Amino acid sequence: MREKRDLKVQAIEKGTVIDHIPAGQALNVLHILGISGDFKSTVSFVMNAQGARGKKDVVKIEGKEINVGELNKIALIAPGATVNIIRNFEVKRKYNVIIPNYIEGVLRCINPNCISNSKEPIKSKFAVLQSEEKEVFLRCVYCNSIIYENIVRHLF
Amino acid sequence: MKDFSREEIDFVLDTAEKLEPAARGLEKSRLLDGKLVALLFFEPSTRTRLSFETAVNRLGGKTINLGSVEASSVMKGENLADTIRVVSGYADVIVMRHPKDGAGRMASEFSSVPIINGGDGSVHHPTQTILDLYTIRRESHLEGLKIAMAGDLKYGRTVHSLCQALALYGADMTFVSPPELRMPPEIVRELKRQKIRVKETDSFEGIIGDVEVLYMTRVQRERFPDPEEYLKVADSLRIDAKLLKAAKPELKVLHPLPRVNEIEHDVDSTPHACYFEQAFYGVPTRMALLALVAGVIK
């Protein structure tokens, strides 16, 4: 059974494996990381894979170790994700993503009148905050608008 | 305003108090002698523009103006970032008002000289908050103030900033508005988190006799699709001299102006009326901010 599952996405020699992404969010994770068609390395992913704790998505990026700061951005939509740095087919480092304090250029402000939604040469900027109930929300640095929910809907 | 600590606000207010005689023309100040202040008003403004211009003049500085937006490079499609980079090469300080939310913050990222935000979009108008705080300190007191704010509390940026700033001093706040124009729940939640006593109501009943400051705001007609509904609401939030008979002698009525009909003219001659003095206090507070950002007072 294990072999069959591994066939879906091959093991990689060197690179980054992002595991425990909530089912259905793999494409958004790639989007946040800025990985699109012109990305040079091989990228493979599985959606809705059956894991020990239910369905999940997995992303594998070959030949490239993604910077920790970059990876932490995905904590906005995949706070339980784990990152594995692979070298010579072995996991060299493994860690959990951490919600960053600040993100730039990932999301569009919900306020259509915000200066970050105009033709100015700036990127959107958000302070990432947590409520007393530990829910993540974002405050636009420019206009103070707050994104409380459906963060994915506001991805560029 | 969120960036200001209580100590920083107090420092600005202390500076304004020192400059008040010069603002009244009783003393001469040359603090901005040789300094050039650019006034970039990308949308109409009367009091803010005039009071900044007065403040610069009272400090002995000079102003340059954008003039009308229609006649400027903005109409040729120049973005704000470029305008700011150009003007910051001309002036020592830039005062800006802009229709986009967050334009002031963005301008500060591109400017090589200090930017004073004279109001951007519908969210920030920090110099109004500073002058409101100064008015309250001069005419009443800031610490543990009993204040009622009335009118359009949902969209009114002045009341949003003011209640957040007053929270730094501890306060007892009553919000008087129709249900559709209530203070945004996230602001009320934040105030309560800071242990501020907050009461929300839709009429002045039982309020007037209890507060030290009544901060009135205009209810805008365009917020109501039904004109009848607007008239009903506007009428319920109108104050007159008769209503103020129940007030404590020390009650001060503030209003950011312009008023439409929410304060009857018979209030003007009562000792409670404070809104014209409030408009004047825009001058010493803006003088203080100009002098501080220009580095001529430290």
Coordinates of C-alpha atoms in Angstrom, one line a residue:
Chain A
M1 CA 0.0 0.0 0.0
R2 CA 2.8 2.4 0.9
E3 CA 4.6 1.8 -2.4
K4 CA 1.5 2.5 -4.3
R5 CA 1.0 5.8 -2.5
D6 CA 4.6 6.8 -3.2
L7 CA 4.1 6.3 -6.9
K8 CA 1.7 9.2 -7.0
V9 CA 4.6 11.6 -6.3
Q10 CA 8.1 10.3 -6.6
A11 CA 10.6 10.8 -3.8
I12 CA 13.0 13.7 -4.6
E13 CA 16.7 13.7 -4.4
K14 CA 17.1 17.3 -3.3
G15 CA 14.6 20.1 -2.6
T16 CA 11.6 21.0 -0.4
V17 CA 8.6 19.0 0.5
I18 CA 5.6 20.8 2.1
D19 CA 3.4 18.3 3.8
H20 CA 0.1 18.6 5.8
I21 CA -1.4 21.3 3.6
P22 CA -5.2 21.5 4.1
A23 CA -6.9 19.5 1.4
G24 CA -7.5 21.6 -1.7
Q25 CA -5.0 24.4 -0.8
A26 CA -1.9 23.1 -2.8
L27 CA -2.5 25.5 -5.7
N28 CA -2.9 28.4 -3.3
V29 CA 0.3 27.5 -1.5
L30 CA 2.2 27.5 -4.9
H31 CA 0.5 30.9 -5.7
I32 CA 1.7 32.4 -2.4
L33 CA 5.2 31.1 -3.0
G34 CA 5.1 32.8 -6.4
I35 CA 5.6 29.4 -8.2
S36 CA 4.0 29.6 -11.6
G37 CA 4.6 28.2 -15.1
D38 CA 7.9 30.0 -15.5
F39 CA 9.4 28.5 -12.4
K40 CA 12.5 26.5 -13.5
S41 CA 12.5 23.6 -11.1
T42 CA 10.2 20.5 -11.2
V43 CA 7.2 20.9 -9.0
S44 CA 4.8 18.1 -8.3
F45 CA 1.9 18.0 -5.9
V46 CA -0.9 15.7 -4.7
M47 CA -4.3 17.0 -3.7
N48 CA -6.6 15.2 -1.4
A49 CA -4.1 12.5 -0.4
Q50 CA -5.3 10.3 2.4
G51 CA -3.1 11.0 5.4
A52 CA -3.2 9.6 9.0
R53 CA -5.2 12.7 10.0
G54 CA -7.6 12.8 7.0
K55 CA -7.2 14.3 3.6
K56 CA -4.3 16.6 2.9
D57 CA -2.2 18.1 0.0
V58 CA 1.5 17.7 -0.5
V59 CA 3.8 19.9 -2.6
K60 CA 7.3 18.8 -3.7
I61 CA 9.8 21.2 -5.2
E62 CA 12.9 19.6 -6.7
G63 CA 16.3 21.0 -6.7
K64 CA 15.4 24.1 -4.6
E65 CA 15.4 24.8 -0.9
I66 CA 12.8 27.4 -0.3
N67 CA 13.7 30.2 2.1
V68 CA 12.1 29.9 5.5
G69 CA 10.7 33.5 5.5
E70 CA 9.0 32.8 2.1
L71 CA 7.6 29.5 3.4
N72 CA 6.1 31.1 6.5
K73 CA 3.8 33.1 4.3
I74 CA 1.9 29.9 3.6
A75 CA 1.0 29.7 7.3
L76 CA -1.8 32.1 6.5
I77 CA -3.7 29.4 4.7
A78 CA -1.9 26.3 5.9
P79 CA -0.9 26.9 9.6
G80 CA -0.4 23.1 10.2
A81 CA 2.0 22.6 7.3
T82 CA 5.4 21.0 7.8
V83 CA 8.4 21.7 5.7
N84 CA 11.0 19.0 4.9
I85 CA 14.3 20.0 3.4
I86 CA 15.6 17.0 1.4
R87 CA 19.2 16.2 0.5
N88 CA 20.3 13.0 -1.1
F89 CA 16.7 11.5 -0.7
E90 CA 16.9 12.1 3.1
V91 CA 15.1 14.6 5.3
K92 CA 17.9 16.9 6.5
R93 CA 15.6 19.4 8.3
K94 CA 12.0 19.4 9.3
Y95 CA 10.0 22.2 10.8
N96 CA 6.5 23.7 11.2
V97 CA 5.6 26.9 9.4
I98 CA 5.3 29.9 11.7
I99 CA 2.7 32.6 11.1
P100 CA 4.7 35.8 10.1
N101 CA 4.2 39.2 11.7
Y102 CA 4.0 40.9 8.4
I103 CA 3.4 40.0 4.7
E104 CA 4.0 42.0 1.6
G105 CA 2.6 41.6 -1.9
V106 CA 0.7 38.4 -1.3
L107 CA -2.9 39.6 -0.8
R108 CA -5.0 42.4 -2.2
C109 CA -6.6 44.8 0.3
I110 CA -10.3 44.4 0.6
N111 CA -10.8 48.2 0.5
P112 CA -11.2 49.3 -3.1
N113 CA -10.3 52.8 -2.2
C114 CA -7.0 51.7 -0.6
I115 CA -3.9 53.3 -2.1
S116 CA -2.4 49.8 -2.5
N117 CA -5.2 49.0 -5.0
S118 CA -4.3 52.0 -7.2
K119 CA -1.6 52.3 -9.9
E120 CA 1.1 53.4 -7.5
P121 CA 4.5 51.6 -7.5
I122 CA 3.9 49.8 -4.1
K123 CA 3.1 46.3 -2.9
S124 CA 0.3 45.6 -0.5
K125 CA 1.4 45.3 3.1
F126 CA -0.3 43.7 6.0
A127 CA 0.4 43.3 9.7
V128 CA -0.6 39.7 10.7
L129 CA -2.4 39.7 14.0
Q130 CA -4.1 37.1 16.2
S131 CA -7.3 37.5 18.2
E132 CA -7.6 36.4 21.8
E133 CA -9.2 33.2 20.3
K134 CA -6.0 32.7 18.3
E135 CA -7.7 33.4 15.0
V136 CA -5.4 35.0 12.4
F137 CA -6.5 38.3 10.9
L138 CA -4.7 40.9 8.8
R139 CA -4.5 44.7 9.0
C140 CA -3.6 46.7 6.0
V141 CA -0.6 48.9 6.8
Y142 CA -2.0 51.7 4.5
C143 CA -5.7 51.9 5.2
N144 CA -6.1 49.8 8.4
S145 CA -8.8 47.6 6.7
I146 CA -9.0 44.2 8.3
I147 CA -9.3 40.8 6.6
Y148 CA -10.9 38.5 9.2
E149 CA -11.8 35.5 7.0
N150 CA -11.6 33.9 3.6
I151 CA -7.9 35.1 3.3
V152 CA -7.6 32.9 0.2
R153 CA -10.1 35.0 -1.7
H154 CA -7.8 38.0 -1.4
L155 CA -4.7 36.4 -2.9
F156 CA -3.4 38.3 -5.9
Chain B
M1 CA -3.1 57.9 15.3
K2 CA -2.4 54.3 16.3
D3 CA 1.3 55.0 16.0
F4 CA 1.2 57.7 18.7
S5 CA 1.8 56.9 22.4
R6 CA 0.1 58.9 25.1
E7 CA 3.5 60.5 25.9
E8 CA 3.9 61.6 22.3
I9 CA 0.4 63.0 22.1
D10 CA 1.0 64.9 25.4
F11 CA 4.2 66.3 24.0
V12 CA 2.4 67.6 20.9
L13 CA -0.3 69.1 23.0
D14 CA 2.2 70.8 25.4
T15 CA 4.0 72.3 22.3
A16 CA 0.7 73.5 20.9
E17 CA -0.1 75.2 24.2
K18 CA 3.2 77.1 24.2
L19 CA 2.5 78.2 20.6
E20 CA -1.1 79.3 21.3
P21 CA -0.2 83.0 21.9
A22 CA 1.5 83.1 18.5
A23 CA -1.5 81.4 17.0
R24 CA -3.7 84.1 18.4
G25 CA -1.3 86.8 17.0
L26 CA -0.3 87.9 20.5
E27 CA 3.3 86.9 20.0
K28 CA 5.6 86.7 16.9
S29 CA 7.2 83.4 16.0
R30 CA 10.0 82.9 13.5
L31 CA 10.3 79.2 14.1
L32 CA 9.8 78.4 10.4
D33 CA 11.8 81.3 9.1
G34 CA 13.4 80.2 5.8
K35 CA 11.3 77.0 5.6
L36 CA 9.1 76.1 2.8
V37 CA 5.9 74.0 3.3
A38 CA 4.2 72.4 0.3
L39 CA 0.4 72.2 0.6
L40 CA -0.7 69.3 -1.6
F41 CA -4.5 69.2 -1.4
F42 CA -5.7 66.6 -4.0
E43 CA -9.3 67.1 -2.9
P44 CA -11.3 70.1 -1.6
S45 CA -10.8 71.3 2.0
T46 CA -11.6 74.5 3.7
R47 CA -10.7 74.4 7.4
T48 CA -7.7 72.0 7.2
R49 CA -6.0 73.9 4.3
L50 CA -6.7 77.3 5.7
S51 CA -5.6 76.4 9.2
F52 CA -2.3 74.8 7.9
E53 CA -1.7 77.9 5.8
T54 CA -2.4 80.1 8.9
A55 CA -0.1 77.9 11.0
V56 CA 2.8 78.2 8.5
N57 CA 2.3 82.0 8.3
R58 CA 2.1 82.4 12.1
L59 CA 5.4 80.6 12.4
G60 CA 7.1 82.8 9.8
G61 CA 7.3 80.2 7.1
K62 CA 6.3 80.2 3.4
T63 CA 3.9 77.9 1.5
I64 CA 3.8 76.6 -2.0
N65 CA 0.6 75.1 -3.4
L66 CA -0.4 72.4 -5.7
G67 CA -3.2 74.6 -7.0
S68 CA -6.1 72.9 -8.5
V69 CA -5.8 69.2 -9.3
E70 CA -7.3 69.9 -12.7
A71 CA -4.4 72.1 -13.6
S72 CA -1.6 69.9 -12.2
S73 CA 0.5 67.0 -13.5
V74 CA -2.0 64.7 -11.8
M75 CA -4.3 65.2 -14.7
K76 CA -1.5 64.2 -17.1
G77 CA -1.5 60.8 -15.3
E78 CA 1.4 61.3 -12.9
N79 CA 1.1 59.0 -9.9
L80 CA 1.3 60.2 -6.3
A81 CA 4.7 58.6 -5.7
D82 CA 6.3 60.6 -8.5
T83 CA 4.6 63.9 -7.4
I84 CA 5.8 63.3 -3.8
R85 CA 9.4 62.6 -5.0
V86 CA 9.4 65.8 -7.0
V87 CA 7.9 68.0 -4.4
S88 CA 10.1 66.7 -1.6
G89 CA 12.9 68.1 -3.6
Y90 CA 11.4 71.6 -3.4
A91 CA 10.0 71.9 0.1
D92 CA 11.1 71.2 3.7
V93 CA 7.7 69.7 4.8
I94 CA 4.8 68.4 2.8
V95 CA 1.2 68.7 4.0
M96 CA -1.1 66.4 2.0
R97 CA -4.8 65.6 1.7
H98 CA -5.7 62.8 -0.7
P99 CA -8.9 60.9 -1.6
K100 CA -7.3 57.5 -1.3
D101 CA -7.1 55.6 2.0
G102 CA -3.5 55.2 3.1
A103 CA -2.1 57.8 0.7
G104 CA -0.4 59.6 3.6
R105 CA 1.4 56.5 4.7
M106 CA 2.5 55.8 1.1
A107 CA 3.7 59.3 0.6
S108 CA 6.0 59.0 3.6
E109 CA 7.6 56.0 1.9
F110 CA 8.6 58.1 -1.1
S111 CA 9.3 61.5 0.5
S112 CA 12.7 62.7 1.5
V113 CA 11.1 65.3 3.8
P114 CA 8.4 64.9 6.5
I115 CA 4.8 64.4 5.5
I116 CA 1.9 65.6 7.5
N117 CA -1.3 63.8 6.7
G118 CA -4.1 66.3 6.3
G119 CA -6.6 63.6 5.8
D120 CA -6.6 60.7 3.4
G121 CA -9.7 58.8 2.1
S122 CA -12.3 58.1 4.7
V123 CA -10.1 56.6 7.4
H124 CA -7.3 58.9 8.6
H125 CA -7.4 62.5 9.7
P126 CA -4.8 62.5 12.4
T127 CA -4.4 66.3 12.8
Q128 CA -8.2 66.6 13.4
T129 CA -7.8 64.1 16.3
I130 CA -4.9 66.1 17.7
L131 CA -6.9 69.3 17.6
D132 CA -9.9 67.5 19.2
L133 CA -7.7 66.2 22.0
Y134 CA -6.2 69.7 22.5
T135 CA -9.7 71.2 22.6
I136 CA -10.8 68.7 25.2
R137 CA -7.7 69.3 27.3
R138 CA -8.0 73.1 27.1
E139 CA -11.8 73.3 27.6
S140 CA -12.4 70.2 29.8
H141 CA -10.0 67.5 30.8
L142 CA -8.6 64.4 29.1
E143 CA -8.1 62.0 32.0
G144 CA -11.2 59.8 32.7
L145 CA -13.4 62.0 30.5
K146 CA -17.2 61.3 30.4
I147 CA -17.9 61.8 26.7
A148 CA -20.9 61.2 24.4
M149 CA -20.3 61.0 20.6
A150 CA -23.4 61.4 18.4
G151 CA -24.3 61.2 14.8
D152 CA -22.8 59.1 12.1
L153 CA -20.5 56.9 14.1
K154 CA -20.2 54.2 11.4
Y155 CA -18.5 56.3 8.7
G156 CA -17.2 59.2 10.8
R157 CA -13.5 59.0 10.8
T158 CA -13.1 61.7 13.4
V159 CA -15.0 59.8 16.0
H160 CA -13.1 56.5 15.2
S161 CA -9.7 58.1 15.8
L162 CA -10.9 60.2 18.7
C163 CA -12.3 57.4 20.8
Q164 CA -9.2 55.3 20.1
A165 CA -7.0 58.2 21.3
L166 CA -9.1 59.0 24.3
A167 CA -8.8 55.3 25.3
L168 CA -5.2 56.1 26.1
Y169 CA -6.4 58.4 28.9
G170 CA -9.2 56.2 30.2
A171 CA -12.7 57.4 29.4
D172 CA -16.4 56.7 29.9
M173 CA -17.9 56.7 26.4
T174 CA -21.5 56.8 25.2
F175 CA -22.3 56.4 21.5
V176 CA -25.5 57.9 20.3
S177 CA -26.6 56.9 16.8
P178 CA -29.4 55.2 14.9
P179 CA -28.8 51.4 14.6
E180 CA -27.7 51.7 10.9
L181 CA -24.9 54.2 11.8
R182 CA -23.5 52.5 14.9
M183 CA -19.8 52.6 15.9
P184 CA -18.1 49.6 14.0
P185 CA -18.2 46.6 16.3
E186 CA -14.4 46.0 16.0
I187 CA -13.8 49.5 17.5
V188 CA -16.2 48.9 20.3
R189 CA -14.6 45.5 20.9
E190 CA -11.1 47.1 21.0
L191 CA -12.3 49.8 23.4
K192 CA -13.8 47.2 25.8
R193 CA -10.6 45.2 25.6
Q194 CA -8.8 48.3 26.9
K195 CA -11.3 48.4 29.8
I196 CA -13.1 51.5 28.5
R197 CA -16.7 51.8 29.6
V198 CA -18.9 51.9 26.5
K199 CA -22.6 52.4 26.2
E200 CA -24.6 52.5 23.0
T201 CA -27.9 54.2 22.6
D202 CA -30.1 55.8 19.9
S203 CA -31.3 58.9 21.7
F204 CA -30.0 61.7 24.0
E205 CA -32.4 60.6 26.7
G206 CA -30.6 60.5 30.0
I207 CA -27.3 61.3 28.4
I208 CA -27.0 65.1 28.3
G209 CA -27.0 65.6 32.1
D210 CA -24.3 63.0 32.6
V211 CA -21.5 63.9 30.2
E212 CA -18.7 66.5 30.2
V213 CA -18.1 66.6 26.4
L214 CA -20.7 66.0 23.7
Y215 CA -19.0 65.4 20.3
M216 CA -21.5 65.9 17.5
T217 CA -21.0 64.8 13.9
R218 CA -23.0 65.3 10.8
V219 CA -25.4 62.6 9.5
Q220 CA -24.9 62.6 5.7
R221 CA -28.0 62.5 3.6
E222 CA -26.4 60.1 1.1
R223 CA -26.1 57.4 3.7
F224 CA -29.9 56.9 3.6
P225 CA -31.7 55.6 0.4
D226 CA -35.0 56.8 1.8
P227 CA -35.2 60.6 2.3
E228 CA -38.0 60.2 4.9
E229 CA -35.7 58.0 7.0
Y230 CA -32.9 60.5 6.8
L231 CA -35.1 63.3 8.1
K232 CA -36.3 61.1 10.9
V233 CA -32.8 60.2 12.0
A234 CA -31.4 63.7 11.5
D235 CA -34.2 65.1 13.6
S236 CA -33.6 62.6 16.5
L237 CA -29.9 63.6 16.6
R238 CA -30.4 67.3 16.7
I239 CA -29.5 69.4 19.8
D240 CA -30.8 72.8 20.8
A241 CA -30.5 75.2 23.7
K242 CA -33.6 73.7 25.3
L243 CA -32.2 70.2 25.3
L244 CA -28.9 71.5 26.8
K245 CA -30.8 72.9 29.8
A246 CA -30.4 69.5 31.4
A247 CA -26.6 69.7 30.9
K248 CA -24.0 70.2 33.6
P249 CA -22.6 73.8 33.5
E250 CA -19.2 72.5 32.4
L251 CA -20.5 70.5 29.4
K252 CA -18.7 71.4 26.2
V253 CA -20.2 70.7 22.7
L254 CA -17.7 69.9 20.0
H255 CA -18.2 69.4 16.3
P256 CA -15.6 69.0 13.5
L257 CA -17.7 71.2 11.3
P258 CA -19.2 71.9 8.9
R259 CA -22.5 71.5 10.6
V260 CA -25.8 71.2 8.7
N261 CA -28.7 71.2 11.1
E262 CA -27.5 68.9 14.0
I263 CA -26.7 71.8 16.2
E264 CA -29.4 74.6 16.3
H265 CA -28.0 78.1 16.1
D266 CA -29.4 78.9 19.5
V267 CA -26.7 76.7 21.0
D268 CA -24.0 79.0 19.7
S269 CA -24.7 81.6 22.4
T270 CA -24.7 79.1 25.3
P271 CA -21.5 78.5 27.3
H272 CA -21.6 75.0 26.1
A273 CA -20.7 75.9 22.5
C274 CA -17.1 75.1 21.8
Y275 CA -17.0 74.2 18.1
F276 CA -15.6 77.6 16.8
E277 CA -12.9 77.6 19.5
Q278 CA -12.2 74.0 18.4
A279 CA -11.8 75.1 14.8
F280 CA -9.3 77.8 16.0
Y281 CA -7.3 75.2 18.0
G282 CA -6.5 73.7 14.6
V283 CA -4.0 76.4 14.3
P284 CA -1.8 76.0 17.4
T285 CA -1.9 72.2 17.0
R286 CA -0.9 72.3 13.4
M287 CA 1.8 74.9 14.3
A288 CA 3.1 72.4 16.9
L289 CA 3.2 69.5 14.4
L290 CA 4.9 71.6 11.7
A291 CA 7.5 72.9 14.2
L292 CA 8.1 69.4 15.5
V293 CA 8.4 67.6 12.1
A294 CA 10.6 70.4 10.8
G295 CA 12.9 69.8 13.7
V296 CA 12.8 73.4 14.9
I297 CA 11.4 72.3 18.3
K298 CA 12.8 69.1 19.8

